[in-house]
Short mmCIF file of C-alpha atoms and ligand atoms in Angstrom, two decimals:
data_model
loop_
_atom_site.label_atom_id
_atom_site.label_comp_id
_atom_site.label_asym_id
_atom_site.label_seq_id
_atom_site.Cartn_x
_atom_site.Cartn_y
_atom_site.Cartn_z
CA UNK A 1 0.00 0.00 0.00
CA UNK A 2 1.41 3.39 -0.65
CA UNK A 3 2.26 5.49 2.31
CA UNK A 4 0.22 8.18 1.54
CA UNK A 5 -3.15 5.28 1.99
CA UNK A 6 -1.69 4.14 5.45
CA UNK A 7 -1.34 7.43 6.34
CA UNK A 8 -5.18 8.17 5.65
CA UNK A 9 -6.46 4.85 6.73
CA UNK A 10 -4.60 5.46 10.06
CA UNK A 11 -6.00 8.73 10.68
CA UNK A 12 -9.60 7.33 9.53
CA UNK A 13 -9.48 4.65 12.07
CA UNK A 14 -8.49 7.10 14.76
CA UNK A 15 -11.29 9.58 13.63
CA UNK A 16 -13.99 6.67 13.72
CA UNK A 17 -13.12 6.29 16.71
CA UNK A 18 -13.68 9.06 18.54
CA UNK A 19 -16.83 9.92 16.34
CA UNK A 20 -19.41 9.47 19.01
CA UNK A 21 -22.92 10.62 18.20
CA UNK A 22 -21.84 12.17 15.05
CA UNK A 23 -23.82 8.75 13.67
CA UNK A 24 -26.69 10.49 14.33
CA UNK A 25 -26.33 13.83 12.22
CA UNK A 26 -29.29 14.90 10.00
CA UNK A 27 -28.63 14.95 6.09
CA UNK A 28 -29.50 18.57 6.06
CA UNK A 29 -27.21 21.16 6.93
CA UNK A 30 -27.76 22.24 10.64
CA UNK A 31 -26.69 26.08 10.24
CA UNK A 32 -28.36 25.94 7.10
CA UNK A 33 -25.59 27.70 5.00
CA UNK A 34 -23.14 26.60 1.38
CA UNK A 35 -19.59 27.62 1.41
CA UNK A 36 -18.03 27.71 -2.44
CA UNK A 37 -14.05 27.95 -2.34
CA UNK A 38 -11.22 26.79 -3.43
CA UNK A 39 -9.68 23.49 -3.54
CA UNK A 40 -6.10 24.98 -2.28
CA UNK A 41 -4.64 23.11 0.00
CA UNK A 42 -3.77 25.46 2.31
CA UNK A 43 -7.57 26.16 2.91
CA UNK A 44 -9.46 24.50 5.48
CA UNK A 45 -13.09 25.92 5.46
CA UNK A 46 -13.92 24.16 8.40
CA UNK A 47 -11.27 25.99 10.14
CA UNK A 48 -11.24 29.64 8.63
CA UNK A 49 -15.47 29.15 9.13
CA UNK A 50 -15.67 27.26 12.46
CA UNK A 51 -17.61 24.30 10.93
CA UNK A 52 -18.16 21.03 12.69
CA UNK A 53 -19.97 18.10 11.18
CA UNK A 54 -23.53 18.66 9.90
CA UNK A 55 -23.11 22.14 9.71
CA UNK A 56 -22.79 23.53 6.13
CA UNK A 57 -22.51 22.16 2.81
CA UNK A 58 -18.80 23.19 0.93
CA UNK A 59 -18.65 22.85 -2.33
CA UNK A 60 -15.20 23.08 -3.25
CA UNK A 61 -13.36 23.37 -7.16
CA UNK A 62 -9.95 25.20 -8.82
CA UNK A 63 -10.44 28.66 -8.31
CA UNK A 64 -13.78 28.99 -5.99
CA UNK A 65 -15.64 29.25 -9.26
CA UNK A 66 -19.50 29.46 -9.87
CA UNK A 67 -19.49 26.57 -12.55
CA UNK A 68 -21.74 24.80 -14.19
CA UNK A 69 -21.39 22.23 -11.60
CA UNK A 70 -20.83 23.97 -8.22
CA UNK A 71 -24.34 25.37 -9.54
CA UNK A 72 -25.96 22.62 -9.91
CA UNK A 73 -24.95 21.58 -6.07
CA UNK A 74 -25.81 24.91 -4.58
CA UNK A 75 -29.69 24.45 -6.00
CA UNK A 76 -29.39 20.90 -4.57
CA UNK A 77 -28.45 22.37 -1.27
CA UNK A 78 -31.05 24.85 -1.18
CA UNK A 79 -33.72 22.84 -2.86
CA UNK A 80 -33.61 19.59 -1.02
CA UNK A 81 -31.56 20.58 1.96
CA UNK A 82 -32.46 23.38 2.55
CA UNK A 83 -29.52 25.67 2.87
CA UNK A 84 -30.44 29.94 2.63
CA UNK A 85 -27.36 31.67 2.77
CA UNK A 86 -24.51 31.17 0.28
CA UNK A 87 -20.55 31.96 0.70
CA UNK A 88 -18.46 32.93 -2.20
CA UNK A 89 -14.81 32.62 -1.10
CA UNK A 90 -11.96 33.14 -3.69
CA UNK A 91 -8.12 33.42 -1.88
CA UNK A 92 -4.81 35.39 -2.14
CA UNK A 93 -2.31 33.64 -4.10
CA UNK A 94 -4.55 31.38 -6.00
CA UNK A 95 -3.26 28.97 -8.69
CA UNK A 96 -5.73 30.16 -11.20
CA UNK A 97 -4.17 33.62 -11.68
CA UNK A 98 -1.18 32.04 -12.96
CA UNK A 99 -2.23 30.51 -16.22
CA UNK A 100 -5.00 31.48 -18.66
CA UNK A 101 -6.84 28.74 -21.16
CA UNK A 102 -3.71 28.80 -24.08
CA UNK A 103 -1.18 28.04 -21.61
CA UNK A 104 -3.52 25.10 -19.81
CA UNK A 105 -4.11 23.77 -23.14
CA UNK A 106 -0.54 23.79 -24.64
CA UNK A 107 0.73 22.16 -21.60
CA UNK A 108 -2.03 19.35 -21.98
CA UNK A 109 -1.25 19.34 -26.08
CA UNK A 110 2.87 18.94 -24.89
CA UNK A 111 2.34 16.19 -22.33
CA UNK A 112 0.10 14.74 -19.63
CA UNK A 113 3.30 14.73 -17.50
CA UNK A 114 3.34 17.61 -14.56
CA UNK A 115 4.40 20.22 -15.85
CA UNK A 116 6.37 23.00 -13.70
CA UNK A 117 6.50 26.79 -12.96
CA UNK A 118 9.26 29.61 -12.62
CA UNK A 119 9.51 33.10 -12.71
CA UNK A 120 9.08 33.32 -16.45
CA UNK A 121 5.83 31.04 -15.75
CA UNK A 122 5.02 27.21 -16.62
CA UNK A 123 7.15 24.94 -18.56
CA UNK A 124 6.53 21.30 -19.77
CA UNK A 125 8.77 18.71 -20.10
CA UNK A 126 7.76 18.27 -23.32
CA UNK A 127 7.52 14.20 -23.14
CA UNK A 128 4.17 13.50 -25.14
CA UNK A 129 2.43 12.09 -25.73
CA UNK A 130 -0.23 15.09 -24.79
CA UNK A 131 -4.22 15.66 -25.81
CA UNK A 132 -6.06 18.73 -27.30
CA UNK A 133 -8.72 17.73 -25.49
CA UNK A 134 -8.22 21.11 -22.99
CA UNK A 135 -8.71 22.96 -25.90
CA UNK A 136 -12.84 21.83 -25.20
CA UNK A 137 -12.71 23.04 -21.16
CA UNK A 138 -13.52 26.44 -19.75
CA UNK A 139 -10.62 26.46 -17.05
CA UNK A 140 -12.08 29.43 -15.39
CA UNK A 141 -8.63 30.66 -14.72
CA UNK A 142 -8.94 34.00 -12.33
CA UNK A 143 -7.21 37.14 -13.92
CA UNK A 144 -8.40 39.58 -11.26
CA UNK A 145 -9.35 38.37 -7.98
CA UNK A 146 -11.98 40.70 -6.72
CA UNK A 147 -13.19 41.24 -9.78
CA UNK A 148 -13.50 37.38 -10.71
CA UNK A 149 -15.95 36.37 -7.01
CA UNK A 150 -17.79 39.59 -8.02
CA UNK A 151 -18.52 37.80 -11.42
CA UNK A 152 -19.17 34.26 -9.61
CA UNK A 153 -22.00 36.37 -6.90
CA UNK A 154 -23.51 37.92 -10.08
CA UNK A 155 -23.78 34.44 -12.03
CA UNK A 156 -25.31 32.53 -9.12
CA UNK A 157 -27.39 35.50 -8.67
CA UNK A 158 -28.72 35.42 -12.23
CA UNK A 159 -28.86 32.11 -12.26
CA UNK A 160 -32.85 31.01 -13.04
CA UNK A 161 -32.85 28.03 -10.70
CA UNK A 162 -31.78 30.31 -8.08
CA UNK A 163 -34.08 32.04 -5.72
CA UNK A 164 -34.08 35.96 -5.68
CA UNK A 165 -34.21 35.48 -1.61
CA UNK A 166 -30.81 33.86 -0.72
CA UNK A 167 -27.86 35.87 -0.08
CA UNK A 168 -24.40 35.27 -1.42
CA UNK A 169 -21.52 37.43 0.23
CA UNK A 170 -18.25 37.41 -1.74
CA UNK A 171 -15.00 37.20 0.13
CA UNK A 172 -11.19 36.93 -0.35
CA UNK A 173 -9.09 34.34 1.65
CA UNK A 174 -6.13 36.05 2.74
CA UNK A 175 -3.61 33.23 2.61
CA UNK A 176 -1.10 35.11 4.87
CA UNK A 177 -3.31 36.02 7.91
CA UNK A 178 -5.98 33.31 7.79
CA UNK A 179 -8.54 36.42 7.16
CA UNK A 180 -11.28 36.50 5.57
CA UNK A 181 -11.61 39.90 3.64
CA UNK A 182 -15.29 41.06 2.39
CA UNK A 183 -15.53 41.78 -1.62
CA UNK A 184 -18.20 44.72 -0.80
CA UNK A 185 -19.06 44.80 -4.50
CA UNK A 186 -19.50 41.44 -4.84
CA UNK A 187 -21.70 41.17 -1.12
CA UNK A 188 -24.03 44.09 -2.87
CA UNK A 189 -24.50 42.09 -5.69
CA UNK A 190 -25.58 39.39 -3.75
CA UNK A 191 -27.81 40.98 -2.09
CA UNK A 192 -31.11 38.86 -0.92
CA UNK A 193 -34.06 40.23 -3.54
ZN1 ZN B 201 -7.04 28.71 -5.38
#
């Protein structure tokens, strides 16, 4: 077994068992809230938001980004779990702001090998074979940070299979501090209708 799997199995078994009544948590979220952030590692939105278990649904992608898919869970979580305020949270130093669409997709054309980054940006080893399938994906890279969770608020916002009475605030992640810093543009647009 690879280390890594011990390593997770070990903590599992430790978790499990010290999970006490946790068995008995309700499928709906108890504080009746949906986080959307980033999949960066060094995020923990249980920690930055004080979450426990059964508290809040996070739905979690590259960038924070209101996609097609973290859509489609944030109308589950209000339509079947009921869920009536909605989190936006972007972060400092995100991955996203480092490569746009071309570069994604040339990398993926050059090789499916990882490729690596340096001051004059990312580099591929070159050793193919690679696929043009990126060349079909939206990344949804992030070119301006503020601007980009104002953009995700609005699109939610808009959305037609959202309700005009849930509220989504927007806010950055400031990786250095562990703050979380309000997008007030993006928190107007989001504004409960
Ligand atoms: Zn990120």
């Amino acid at each position: 077994m690879s280390q890594i799997r011990e390593e997770v199995l070990t903590a599992n078994a430790k978790y499990a068992a010290s999970f006490g009544d946790k068995g008995k948590l309700p499928m709906p979220p108890g504080r009746h809230f949906a986080v959307l952030t980033c999949m960066d590692a060094r995020l923990d939105p249980a920690k930055y938001a004080g979450l426990a278990e059964g508290d809040a649904h996070v739905i979690r992608n590259a960038g924070g980004r209101a996609s097609d898919d973290a859509i489609r869970s944030l109308v589950i979580s209000y339509k079947l779990l009921g869920t009536r305020e909605w989190f936006v949270i972007h972060h400092t130093d995100c991955g996203m702001e480092t490569f746009t669409d071309d570069i994604m997709r040339g990398l993926l054309a050059s090789s499916l090998k990882t490729a690596t980054v340096d001051a004059s940006g990312w580099h591929d080893s070159g050793q193919g074979p690679g696929s043009t399938e990126g060349n079909y994906i939206d990344w949804l890279t992030i070119a301006d940070n503020p601007k980009s969770v104002v953009e995700d608020v609005r699109r939610i916002k808009r959305h037609p299979l959202v309700p005009a009475d849930i509220p989504v605030y927007g806010y950055i992640y400031d990786c250095k501090t562990g703050k979380l810093v309000e997008v007030p543009e993006a928190t107007s647009a989001g504004k409960a209708g």
